[in-house]
Every structure is written in structure tokens, then in C-alpha cells.
Amino acid sequence: MSQLHIVDHPLIQHKLTKMRCVETGSKDFRELLDEISMLLGYEVTRDFPLSDVKIKTPITKMVGKEISGKKVAIVPILRAGLGMVNGLVTLLPVARIGHIGLYRDEKTHKPVTYYCKLPEDIDQRIVIVCDPMLATGGSASDAITMLKEKGCKSIRLMCLVSAPEGVKKLQEDHPDVDIYTAAVDEKLNKNCYIVPGLGDAGDRLFGTK
Ligand code: PRP
Ligand code: URA
């Protein structure tokens, strides 16, 4: 069973509350998502393996630690996942970036794929899929299926706000994928929006409505 990590550091809770507020405009929404993504990234990378490295400080020799093992790929689900890339890249500057484009059909709420461009060696990397909203879970589940079809074996999902329905679907469809989220909200409404949520993340991020 995949693990659900609720990353509810006070700084994240404070910034998320500001993002939820209907009065918060695109500029602040973008900046807050950027900041929270970096804070979430800190937890998403917590289990990265370390190896010893011999170094010299100005005073003496010592054995320090460096991150070892597989390289990383960051894969935002378009559009709203783009808002989480910068924070992660700040932590992981040499990570490769792939893009998966999905939108939810307005009537069925099922995801429709329109784009996929991934690093050639993505199957050799630890993949961090990012999308602020895990609602029905359909988009994240389909994106992860696409990555598995490319051979990816180490995948984790980073979101901001999740619904219990989305967490359940992800855990059923992809029991090997850990979920990192800042909050698990109450439920979905009849339009499959998260309640209380923060509205349409893509529209708020890009100011399209
Ligand atoms: C939003 C969000 C997720 C998806 C979550 O994207 O960014 O990708 O909905 O919903 P689900 O868990 O029910 O699949 P949307 O389809 O609105 O596209 P956009 O980011 O381009 O606005
Ligand atoms: N997509 C969003 O952007 N918000 C929701 O609440 C659900 C799906």
C-alpha cells in the first residue's frame, strides 16, 4: 500500500490558507504555490539515499555526505502542475523535466490526454509527478500509468490539496506510488471540485477566468 504523507508544516498551512482565499489574485497565488512547492519538495526528497564523500574543509579532512543513486525527473501535469516546477527545480537544479498534458472533460470529469514529452532516460530516474489538485484522482492516475508504460519504476506524487476520493483511487490504481500532499479536504462536490478546496487551480494560477 502506498503511503500518504500529509505535509502540514505551519509555514505550508499558513501559505495554503492564503491560496484558498477567494480574494487572492494570480500573482500572489503563483508566488505562494512556488514557495509551498519548495517546502513540499523538502519532504518528497527526504528518503533520497546518501553516500560518503571525502572532502577537505579549510581546517581538516572529513567524510561528508552527498546525494547518490538515481537521478530525478520532475513531471508536471499541465497546466496547473507547471506552478510547482520552479520550487522543485530550486532544490533539484539538475533534474530533467517532462510534461504531461491532461484536461478534465467538463461533463464526464474524466481526463483527456493532449500532450506527453518526457526525458529519454526517464525509466532510469526517480520521477516526481506534480499537480496541485488531486480531486477524483483520474488525471494523476492516468499520468502515472503513462509513466509506467515508459518503464518508470520509482514514482512519487506531489500535490497541494487532495480529496479523499482521489487518495483512494490513487492508492487502488498505484499502490507503489507514495502521495505527498499539504491537505486532505472534506469531499468533492457534484462538479468534482474539491470542497473547501481552492477553486480551479489552473485558472487561478494563469488568470484565465
Ligand atoms: C485540474 C488539476 C488536475 C485535475 C484534477 O486540471 O490541475 O490536473 O484537474 O482533477 P482529477 O483528480 O479529478 O483528475 P484541469 O483538468 O482543470 O486542467 P488545467 O490544469 O489545464 O486547468
Ligand atoms: N481541479 C481543480 O483545479 N480544482 C478542483 O477542485 C478539482 C479539480
PDB file of C-alpha atoms and ligand atoms in Angstrom:
ATOM      1  CA  MET A   1       0.000   0.000   0.000  1.00  0.00           C
ATOM      2  CA  SER A   2       1.323   3.438  -0.898  1.00  0.00           C
ATOM      3  CA  GLN A   3       1.935   5.875   1.894  1.00  0.00           C
ATOM      4  CA  LEU A   4       0.015   9.116   2.268  1.00  0.00           C
ATOM      5  CA  HIS A   5       2.291  11.860   3.612  1.00  0.00           C
ATOM      6  CA  ILE A   6       0.371  14.891   4.865  1.00  0.00           C
ATOM      7  CA  VAL A   7       2.958  17.662   4.975  1.00  0.00           C
ATOM      8  CA  ASP A   8       1.328  20.143   7.319  1.00  0.00           C
ATOM      9  CA  HIS A   9       4.245  22.281   8.442  1.00  0.00           C
ATOM     10  CA  PRO A  10       2.957  25.599   9.884  1.00  0.00           C
ATOM     11  CA  LEU A  11       4.514  27.576   7.009  1.00  0.00           C
ATOM     12  CA  ILE A  12       2.692  25.396   4.493  1.00  0.00           C
ATOM     13  CA  GLN A  13      -0.632  25.673   6.329  1.00  0.00           C
ATOM     14  CA  HIS A  14      -0.279  29.457   6.542  1.00  0.00           C
ATOM     15  CA  LYS A  15       0.533  29.844   2.841  1.00  0.00           C
ATOM     16  CA  LEU A  16      -2.149  27.361   1.764  1.00  0.00           C
ATOM     17  CA  THR A  17      -4.803  29.306   3.673  1.00  0.00           C
ATOM     18  CA  LYS A  18      -3.821  32.414   1.711  1.00  0.00           C
ATOM     19  CA  MET A  19      -4.066  30.464  -1.541  1.00  0.00           C
ATOM     20  CA  ARG A  20      -7.540  29.218  -0.656  1.00  0.00           C
ATOM     21  CA  CYS A  21      -8.876  32.773  -0.086  1.00  0.00           C
ATOM     22  CA  VAL A  22     -11.083  33.866  -2.966  1.00  0.00           C
ATOM     23  CA  GLU A  23      -9.566  37.385  -2.815  1.00  0.00           C
ATOM     24  CA  THR A  24      -6.033  36.135  -3.571  1.00  0.00           C
ATOM     25  CA  GLY A  25      -5.074  37.133  -7.113  1.00  0.00           C
ATOM     26  CA  SER A  26      -2.905  35.299  -9.664  1.00  0.00           C
ATOM     27  CA  LYS A  27       0.373  36.997  -8.744  1.00  0.00           C
ATOM     28  CA  ASP A  28       0.148  36.047  -5.071  1.00  0.00           C
ATOM     29  CA  PHE A  29      -1.323  32.621  -5.897  1.00  0.00           C
ATOM     30  CA  ARG A  30       1.668  31.866  -8.161  1.00  0.00           C
ATOM     31  CA  GLU A  31       4.215  33.057  -5.608  1.00  0.00           C
ATOM     32  CA  LEU A  32       2.607  31.079  -2.792  1.00  0.00           C
ATOM     33  CA  LEU A  33       2.466  27.896  -4.872  1.00  0.00           C
ATOM     34  CA  ASP A  34       6.111  28.373  -5.756  1.00  0.00           C
ATOM     35  CA  GLU A  35       7.072  28.723  -2.078  1.00  0.00           C
ATOM     36  CA  ILE A  36       4.928  25.784  -0.916  1.00  0.00           C
ATOM     37  CA  SER A  37       6.340  23.565  -3.667  1.00  0.00           C
ATOM     38  CA  MET A  38       9.826  24.110  -2.338  1.00  0.00           C
ATOM     39  CA  LEU A  39       8.685  23.257   1.196  1.00  0.00           C
ATOM     40  CA  LEU A  40       6.854  20.133  -0.016  1.00  0.00           C
ATOM     41  CA  GLY A  41       9.912  19.171  -2.043  1.00  0.00           C
ATOM     42  CA  TYR A  42      11.888  19.030   1.179  1.00  0.00           C
ATOM     43  CA  GLU A  43       9.682  16.129   2.356  1.00  0.00           C
ATOM     44  CA  VAL A  44       9.343  14.490  -1.056  1.00  0.00           C
ATOM     45  CA  THR A  45      13.129  14.084  -1.158  1.00  0.00           C
ATOM     46  CA  ARG A  46      13.565  13.077   2.491  1.00  0.00           C
ATOM     47  CA  ASP A  47      14.375   9.422   1.715  1.00  0.00           C
ATOM     48  CA  PHE A  48      16.877  10.139  -1.063  1.00  0.00           C
ATOM     49  CA  PRO A  49      19.925   7.951  -0.458  1.00  0.00           C
ATOM     50  CA  LEU A  50      23.242   9.460   0.636  1.00  0.00           C
ATOM     51  CA  SER A  51      26.786   8.223   0.213  1.00  0.00           C
ATOM     52  CA  ASP A  52      30.028   9.213   1.884  1.00  0.00           C
ATOM     53  CA  VAL A  53      32.364  11.668   0.198  1.00  0.00           C
ATOM     54  CA  LYS A  54      35.846  12.617   1.372  1.00  0.00           C
ATOM     55  CA  ILE A  55      36.383  16.377   1.438  1.00  0.00           C
ATOM     56  CA  LYS A  56      38.733  18.927   2.941  1.00  0.00           C
ATOM     57  CA  THR A  57      37.390  21.866   4.908  1.00  0.00           C
ATOM     58  CA  PRO A  58      39.696  24.873   5.407  1.00  0.00           C
ATOM     59  CA  ILE A  59      40.532  23.257   8.767  1.00  0.00           C
ATOM     60  CA  THR A  60      40.834  19.494   8.178  1.00  0.00           C
ATOM     61  CA  LYS A  61      39.801  16.434   6.194  1.00  0.00           C
ATOM     62  CA  MET A  62      36.380  14.883   6.804  1.00  0.00           C
ATOM     63  CA  VAL A  63      33.846  12.486   5.343  1.00  0.00           C
ATOM     64  CA  GLY A  64      30.725  14.349   4.249  1.00  0.00           C
ATOM     65  CA  LYS A  65      27.507  13.166   2.600  1.00  0.00           C
ATOM     66  CA  GLU A  66      26.232  13.602  -0.927  1.00  0.00           C
ATOM     67  CA  ILE A  67      23.046  12.514  -2.624  1.00  0.00           C
ATOM     68  CA  SER A  68      23.671   9.306  -4.523  1.00  0.00           C
ATOM     69  CA  GLY A  69      21.682   6.883  -6.575  1.00  0.00           C
ATOM     70  CA  LYS A  70      19.190   7.579  -9.302  1.00  0.00           C
ATOM     71  CA  LYS A  71      18.755  10.916 -10.990  1.00  0.00           C
ATOM     72  CA  VAL A  72      15.465  12.777 -10.839  1.00  0.00           C
ATOM     73  CA  ALA A  73      12.789  13.794 -13.314  1.00  0.00           C
ATOM     74  CA  ILE A  74      10.055  16.285 -12.482  1.00  0.00           C
ATOM     75  CA  VAL A  75       6.817  15.773 -14.413  1.00  0.00           C
ATOM     76  CA  PRO A  76       4.133  18.452 -14.050  1.00  0.00           C
ATOM     77  CA  ILE A  77       0.601  17.665 -15.204  1.00  0.00           C
ATOM     78  CA  LEU A  78      -0.410  20.610 -17.397  1.00  0.00           C
ATOM     79  CA  ARG A  79      -1.484  23.178 -16.772  1.00  0.00           C
ATOM     80  CA  ALA A  80      -1.581  23.689 -13.033  1.00  0.00           C
ATOM     81  CA  GLY A  81       1.358  21.389 -12.294  1.00  0.00           C
ATOM     82  CA  LEU A  82       3.612  23.922 -14.013  1.00  0.00           C
ATOM     83  CA  GLY A  83       3.207  26.127 -10.955  1.00  0.00           C
ATOM     84  CA  MET A  84       5.052  23.552  -8.841  1.00  0.00           C
ATOM     85  CA  VAL A  85       8.093  23.104 -11.084  1.00  0.00           C
ATOM     86  CA  ASN A  86      10.110  26.133 -10.091  1.00  0.00           C
ATOM     87  CA  GLY A  87      10.104  25.300  -6.373  1.00  0.00           C
ATOM     88  CA  LEU A  88      11.285  21.758  -7.091  1.00  0.00           C
ATOM     89  CA  VAL A  89      13.946  22.849  -9.574  1.00  0.00           C
ATOM     90  CA  THR A  90      15.349  25.224  -6.970  1.00  0.00           C
ATOM     91  CA  LEU A  91      16.002  22.156  -4.792  1.00  0.00           C
ATOM     92  CA  LEU A  92      16.994  19.819  -7.639  1.00  0.00           C
ATOM     93  CA  PRO A  93      18.728  22.041 -10.201  1.00  0.00           C
ATOM     94  CA  VAL A  94      19.940  19.232 -12.476  1.00  0.00           C
ATOM     95  CA  ALA A  95      16.623  17.369 -12.620  1.00  0.00           C
ATOM     96  CA  ARG A  96      15.178  16.783 -16.095  1.00  0.00           C
ATOM     97  CA  ILE A  97      11.639  17.968 -16.740  1.00  0.00           C
ATOM     98  CA  GLY A  98       8.904  16.105 -18.636  1.00  0.00           C
ATOM     99  CA  HIS A  99       5.396  17.355 -19.404  1.00  0.00           C
ATOM    100  CA  ILE A 100       2.089  15.520 -19.484  1.00  0.00           C
ATOM    101  CA  GLY A 101      -0.941  17.447 -20.740  1.00  0.00           C
ATOM    102  CA  LEU A 102      -4.333  16.344 -19.458  1.00  0.00           C
ATOM    103  CA  TYR A 103      -7.613  18.170 -19.050  1.00  0.00           C
ATOM    104  CA  ARG A 104     -10.814  17.009 -17.414  1.00  0.00           C
ATOM    105  CA  ASP A 105     -13.800  16.695 -19.697  1.00  0.00           C
ATOM    106  CA  GLU A 106     -16.412  19.128 -18.347  1.00  0.00           C
ATOM    107  CA  LYS A 107     -19.273  16.616 -18.463  1.00  0.00           C
ATOM    108  CA  THR A 108     -17.670  13.279 -17.587  1.00  0.00           C
ATOM    109  CA  HIS A 109     -14.832  14.722 -15.417  1.00  0.00           C
ATOM    110  CA  LYS A 110     -12.619  12.076 -16.984  1.00  0.00           C
ATOM    111  CA  PRO A 111      -9.105  13.103 -18.044  1.00  0.00           C
ATOM    112  CA  VAL A 112      -8.293  13.600 -21.726  1.00  0.00           C
ATOM    113  CA  THR A 113      -4.630  13.385 -22.767  1.00  0.00           C
ATOM    114  CA  TYR A 114      -3.338  16.013 -25.221  1.00  0.00           C
ATOM    115  CA  TYR A 115       0.439  16.092 -24.704  1.00  0.00           C
ATOM    116  CA  CYS A 116       3.324  13.945 -23.493  1.00  0.00           C
ATOM    117  CA  LYS A 117       7.011  14.778 -23.781  1.00  0.00           C
ATOM    118  CA  LEU A 118       9.385  13.036 -21.406  1.00  0.00           C
ATOM    119  CA  PRO A 119      13.170  12.768 -20.959  1.00  0.00           C
ATOM    120  CA  GLU A 120      14.539   9.820 -22.986  1.00  0.00           C
ATOM    121  CA  ASP A 121      16.019   8.115 -19.933  1.00  0.00           C
ATOM    122  CA  ILE A 122      13.003   8.683 -17.695  1.00  0.00           C
ATOM    123  CA  ASP A 123      12.814   4.956 -16.868  1.00  0.00           C
ATOM    124  CA  GLN A 124      16.203   5.317 -15.106  1.00  0.00           C
ATOM    125  CA  ARG A 125      15.078   8.220 -12.906  1.00  0.00           C
ATOM    126  CA  ILE A 126      13.132   8.858  -9.722  1.00  0.00           C
ATOM    127  CA  VAL A 127      10.034  10.627 -11.048  1.00  0.00           C
ATOM    128  CA  ILE A 128       8.210  13.334  -9.100  1.00  0.00           C
ATOM    129  CA  VAL A 129       4.779  13.925 -10.650  1.00  0.00           C
ATOM    130  CA  CYS A 130       3.335  17.269  -9.578  1.00  0.00           C
ATOM    131  CA  ASP A 131      -0.167  18.671  -9.750  1.00  0.00           C
ATOM    132  CA  PRO A 132      -1.714  20.943  -7.103  1.00  0.00           C
ATOM    133  CA  MET A 133      -5.126  19.212  -7.174  1.00  0.00           C
ATOM    134  CA  LEU A 134      -5.931  15.532  -6.571  1.00  0.00           C
ATOM    135  CA  ALA A 135      -9.717  15.520  -6.979  1.00  0.00           C
ATOM    136  CA  THR A 136     -11.213  12.331  -8.473  1.00  0.00           C
ATOM    137  CA  GLY A 137      -7.637  11.141  -8.966  1.00  0.00           C
ATOM    138  CA  GLY A 138      -8.276  10.399 -12.652  1.00  0.00           C
ATOM    139  CA  SER A 139      -5.632  12.790 -14.027  1.00  0.00           C
ATOM    140  CA  ALA A 140      -2.844  11.735 -11.671  1.00  0.00           C
ATOM    141  CA  SER A 141      -3.674   8.055 -12.115  1.00  0.00           C
ATOM    142  CA  ASP A 142      -3.600   8.308 -15.931  1.00  0.00           C
ATOM    143  CA  ALA A 143      -0.349  10.309 -15.866  1.00  0.00           C
ATOM    144  CA  ILE A 144       1.283   7.675 -13.666  1.00  0.00           C
ATOM    145  CA  THR A 145       0.023   4.891 -15.942  1.00  0.00           C
ATOM    146  CA  MET A 146       1.658   6.676 -18.905  1.00  0.00           C
ATOM    147  CA  LEU A 147       4.938   6.868 -16.983  1.00  0.00           C
ATOM    148  CA  LYS A 148       4.788   3.180 -16.076  1.00  0.00           C
ATOM    149  CA  GLU A 149       4.191   2.363 -19.756  1.00  0.00           C
ATOM    150  CA  LYS A 150       7.516   4.141 -20.424  1.00  0.00           C
ATOM    151  CA  GLY A 151       9.171   1.846 -17.891  1.00  0.00           C
ATOM    152  CA  CYS A 152       9.305   4.142 -14.832  1.00  0.00           C
ATOM    153  CA  LYS A 153       9.634   2.158 -11.632  1.00  0.00           C
ATOM    154  CA  SER A 154      10.149   4.817  -8.981  1.00  0.00           C
ATOM    155  CA  ILE A 155       7.346   7.370  -8.972  1.00  0.00           C
ATOM    156  CA  ARG A 156       6.010   9.716  -6.286  1.00  0.00           C
ATOM    157  CA  LEU A 157       3.138  12.190  -6.476  1.00  0.00           C
ATOM    158  CA  MET A 158       3.328  15.695  -5.032  1.00  0.00           C
ATOM    159  CA  CYS A 159       0.094  17.660  -4.694  1.00  0.00           C
ATOM    160  CA  LEU A 160      -1.223  20.551  -2.675  1.00  0.00           C
ATOM    161  CA  VAL A 161      -4.875  19.785  -1.912  1.00  0.00           C
ATOM    162  CA  SER A 162      -6.375  16.298  -2.138  1.00  0.00           C
ATOM    163  CA  ALA A 163      -9.861  14.854  -1.816  1.00  0.00           C
ATOM    164  CA  PRO A 164     -10.377  11.526  -0.011  1.00  0.00           C
ATOM    165  CA  GLU A 165     -11.829  10.129  -3.262  1.00  0.00           C
ATOM    166  CA  GLY A 166      -8.624  10.947  -5.165  1.00  0.00           C
ATOM    167  CA  VAL A 167      -6.371   9.479  -2.490  1.00  0.00           C
ATOM    168  CA  LYS A 168      -8.426   6.254  -2.540  1.00  0.00           C
ATOM    169  CA  LYS A 169      -8.276   5.958  -6.327  1.00  0.00           C
ATOM    170  CA  LEU A 170      -4.524   6.574  -6.425  1.00  0.00           C
ATOM    171  CA  GLN A 171      -3.893   4.007  -3.713  1.00  0.00           C
ATOM    172  CA  GLU A 172      -6.054   1.440  -5.532  1.00  0.00           C
ATOM    173  CA  ASP A 173      -4.601   2.086  -9.008  1.00  0.00           C
ATOM    174  CA  HIS A 174      -0.976   2.646  -7.971  1.00  0.00           C
ATOM    175  CA  PRO A 175      -0.222   1.070  -4.583  1.00  0.00           C
ATOM    176  CA  ASP A 176       3.513   1.556  -5.225  1.00  0.00           C
ATOM    177  CA  VAL A 177       3.287   5.355  -5.503  1.00  0.00           C
ATOM    178  CA  ASP A 178       3.594   7.483  -2.359  1.00  0.00           C
ATOM    179  CA  ILE A 179       1.456  10.631  -2.184  1.00  0.00           C
ATOM    180  CA  TYR A 180       2.712  13.878  -0.638  1.00  0.00           C
ATOM    181  CA  THR A 181       0.022  16.493  -0.024  1.00  0.00           C
ATOM    182  CA  ALA A 182      -0.367  19.586   2.127  1.00  0.00           C
ATOM    183  CA  ALA A 183      -4.016  18.823   2.965  1.00  0.00           C
ATOM    184  CA  VAL A 184      -6.754  16.245   2.540  1.00  0.00           C
ATOM    185  CA  ASP A 185     -10.034  18.150   2.309  1.00  0.00           C
ATOM    186  CA  GLU A 186     -13.592  17.048   3.085  1.00  0.00           C
ATOM    187  CA  LYS A 187     -15.084  15.826  -0.202  1.00  0.00           C
ATOM    188  CA  LEU A 188     -15.858  16.503  -3.859  1.00  0.00           C
ATOM    189  CA  ASN A 189     -18.924  18.493  -4.942  1.00  0.00           C
ATOM    190  CA  LYS A 190     -21.250  17.443  -7.783  1.00  0.00           C
ATOM    191  CA  ASN A 191     -18.901  19.043 -10.332  1.00  0.00           C
ATOM    192  CA  CYS A 192     -15.986  17.061  -8.864  1.00  0.00           C
ATOM    193  CA  TYR A 193     -14.365  20.162  -7.360  1.00  0.00           C
ATOM    194  CA  ILE A 194     -12.655  19.782  -4.012  1.00  0.00           C
ATOM    195  CA  VAL A 195     -14.590  21.180  -1.009  1.00  0.00           C
ATOM    196  CA  PRO A 196     -13.485  23.519   0.526  1.00  0.00           C
ATOM    197  CA  GLY A 197     -10.528  23.377  -1.896  1.00  0.00           C
ATOM    198  CA  LEU A 198      -9.263  26.476  -3.640  1.00  0.00           C
ATOM    199  CA  GLY A 199     -11.273  26.508  -6.865  1.00  0.00           C
ATOM    200  CA  ASP A 200      -9.793  25.865 -10.296  1.00  0.00           C
ATOM    201  CA  ALA A 201      -6.039  25.824  -9.768  1.00  0.00           C
ATOM    202  CA  GLY A 202      -5.143  26.346 -13.439  1.00  0.00           C
ATOM    203  CA  ASP A 203      -7.460  29.334 -13.843  1.00  0.00           C
ATOM    204  CA  ARG A 204      -6.256  30.937 -10.619  1.00  0.00           C
ATOM    205  CA  LEU A 205      -2.606  30.351 -11.483  1.00  0.00           C
ATOM    206  CA  PHE A 206      -2.802  31.703 -15.013  1.00  0.00           C
ATOM    207  CA  GLY A 207      -5.642  34.205 -14.537  1.00  0.00           C
ATOM    208  CA  THR A 208      -7.743  32.625 -17.272  1.00  0.00           C
ATOM    209  CA  LYS A 209     -11.108  33.281 -15.533  1.00  0.00           C
TER     210      LYS A 209
HETATM  211  C1  PRP B   1      -7.092  20.093 -12.755  1.00  0.00           C
HETATM  212  C2  PRP B   1      -5.919  19.807 -11.874  1.00  0.00           C
HETATM  213  C3  PRP B   1      -5.686  18.339 -12.090  1.00  0.00           C
HETATM  214  C4  PRP B   1      -7.086  17.813 -12.286  1.00  0.00           C
HETATM  215  C5  PRP B   1      -7.507  17.139 -11.011  1.00  0.00           C
HETATM  216  O1  PRP B   1      -6.714  20.226 -14.060  1.00  0.00           O
HETATM  217  O2  PRP B   1      -4.805  20.602 -12.160  1.00  0.00           O
HETATM  218  O3  PRP B   1      -4.861  18.043 -13.207  1.00  0.00           O
HETATM  219  O4  PRP B   1      -7.912  18.945 -12.553  1.00  0.00           O
HETATM  220  O5  PRP B   1      -8.739  16.548 -11.175  1.00  0.00           O
HETATM  221  P1  PRP B   1      -8.946  14.974 -11.112  1.00  0.00           P
HETATM  222  O6  PRP B   1      -8.183  14.484  -9.941  1.00  0.00           O
HETATM  223  O7  PRP B   1     -10.446  14.855 -10.938  1.00  0.00           O
HETATM  224  O8  PRP B   1      -8.496  14.385 -12.410  1.00  0.00           O
HETATM  225  P2  PRP B   1      -7.753  20.629 -15.227  1.00  0.00           P
HETATM  226  O9  PRP B   1      -8.318  19.410 -15.855  1.00  0.00           O
HETATM  227  O10 PRP B   1      -8.732  21.630 -14.700  1.00  0.00           O
HETATM  228  O11 PRP B   1      -6.806  21.288 -16.315  1.00  0.00           O
HETATM  229  P3  PRP B   1      -5.954  22.638 -16.227  1.00  0.00           P
HETATM  230  O12 PRP B   1      -4.861  22.421 -15.212  1.00  0.00           O
HETATM  231  O13 PRP B   1      -5.438  22.781 -17.604  1.00  0.00           O
HETATM  232  O14 PRP B   1      -6.877  23.755 -15.828  1.00  0.00           O
HETATM  233  N1  URA B   2      -9.311  20.748 -10.469  1.00  0.00           N
HETATM  234  C1  URA B   2      -9.129  21.929  -9.851  1.00  0.00           C
HETATM  235  O1  URA B   2      -8.407  22.798 -10.345  1.00  0.00           O
HETATM  236  N2  URA B   2      -9.770  22.134  -8.686  1.00  0.00           N
HETATM  237  C2  URA B   2     -10.559  21.214  -8.122  1.00  0.00           C
HETATM  238  O2  URA B   2     -11.124  21.459  -7.039  1.00  0.00           O
HETATM  239  C3  URA B   2     -10.732  19.981  -8.788  1.00  0.00           C
HETATM  240  C4  URA B   2     -10.078  19.776  -9.959  1.00  0.00           C
END
